[in-house]
């Protein structure tokens, strides 16, 4: 569903992404992990068209992202730090998003209800706490039942209950055969959610494989230990994940 | 597009700045009409204020608004919305509110007191000038990464077009006063939208007689229908060129 061919991005002298090649398929949940500044968010922003890559192409369902913005109909995005117009209320933001994407008639309001956002609909965005904003971001990402969900640090800042609700929703959507991309530093959260792992380091794909292969390969049963193992590996191992 | 424009305008209405600007222009115009019975003289004094205030407001306010709407734009850019639509939504929203403020604030008293053709050309050139400076403001906002520097750049544009350019123009005219400069100054004037608006207005007010031979020459050019449409056309170019470069950069910008 998402194919990334030879993406390179420089910010001045800093090479944020170096020759990234990835193919992501529906029904998989990819955990995009790596140290701070390894290029995770930049890669996500390239897919969303917020950052224009220096070289290479990205295709979503075979459509190059540089040609038309319509591919974004298929994507729901939850940013790391959701920023919203301060003066608008929660209800206005949700109504505005519905008005901007009028082609989706039936909205998936599961999370909206689970997070009890309708009770806050008259509150202005500026008065919300960081965690409540994250709830709004999460609810908006799932609102249009998109085929692709891109979640940047989804559980950071959420309370344990909200975090569990969100994880249940992610698993539910994954089982429906959607493509899910998650970045997170909380590896214990990822363990239950993801099927595949993509490890970025210094703008390169350092490791890519299914979780099962990773655990076999490293001989560790827990994700954080397995990740610690690949972090110590000096050589770049890039195994295709096409065999799930 | 209409959806985005709707939310931009809604945000601007809440801002109350446009309302305060309208009120200021309205009070100013009204007060000037109270001071003098001669509509021509009023338009002349009004022109001097308008040519200072309108460019200043039209260049600083859009820059501030652009950076205050950054969250909104970020939100829109991850939706299936073309970047150009996000850009024009912002531009048209700000331009509409500033032009409306100008037309209501200055236009209503001017029409009420009957300032005639001079009044109409004040309204037309003031509106075109507003649009030109909003374009320049977007150029400054899109090219600069942060608000403070963008406002600085906007103020530099304003100082350049109101003070520096005229100083340089006077120096050229004075230094080369032995040569026939009419046509050259005509071109030089076209390179500054404020000067262009001023000349169009002065020649409507028949004060060109005070400017001697040069005034007569300009009267001949700007007084003709052709001259007026050419100068209005040049003002439109002043709107379109900065807008084009701002849009081109916005389409390729990393958010």
Short mmCIF file of C-alpha atoms in Angstrom, two decimals, chain A residues 31-35 184-185 187-188 190 194 196-199 201 206-207 211 214-215 218 220 222-233:
data_model
loop_
_atom_site.label_atom_id
_atom_site.label_comp_id
_atom_site.label_asym_id
_atom_site.label_seq_id
_atom_site.Cartn_x
_atom_site.Cartn_y
_atom_site.Cartn_z
CA UNK A 31 6.47 -0.22 14.50
CA UNK A 32 8.76 2.57 13.33
CA UNK A 33 11.41 2.89 16.00
CA UNK A 34 14.81 4.42 16.42
CA UNK A 35 16.70 6.86 18.62
CA UNK A 184 6.82 4.95 19.85
CA UNK A 185 9.52 4.84 22.45
CA UNK A 187 8.30 -0.62 23.48
CA UNK A 188 6.08 -2.52 25.90
CA UNK A 190 4.26 -1.79 20.80
CA UNK A 194 2.74 -4.43 15.88
CA UNK A 196 6.58 -5.83 11.89
CA UNK A 197 9.44 -3.69 12.99
CA UNK A 198 11.36 -1.00 11.11
CA UNK A 199 14.40 0.26 12.95
CA UNK A 201 19.20 4.91 12.73
CA UNK A 206 18.95 -0.35 10.05
CA UNK A 207 16.67 -3.35 10.40
CA UNK A 211 8.38 -9.42 15.10
CA UNK A 214 13.19 -10.63 15.11
CA UNK A 215 12.57 -12.65 18.26
CA UNK A 218 17.90 -12.44 18.43
CA UNK A 220 14.92 -12.84 22.93
CA UNK A 222 10.57 -9.69 24.79
CA UNK A 223 10.56 -6.80 22.36
CA UNK A 224 12.68 -4.38 24.39
CA UNK A 225 15.46 -6.94 24.82
CA UNK A 226 15.30 -7.84 21.12
CA UNK A 227 15.52 -4.16 20.18
CA UNK A 228 18.44 -3.64 22.53
CA UNK A 229 20.08 -6.52 20.71
CA UNK A 230 19.69 -5.00 17.25
CA UNK A 231 20.81 -1.60 18.52
CA UNK A 232 24.15 -3.14 19.35
CA UNK A 233 24.50 -4.76 15.94
#
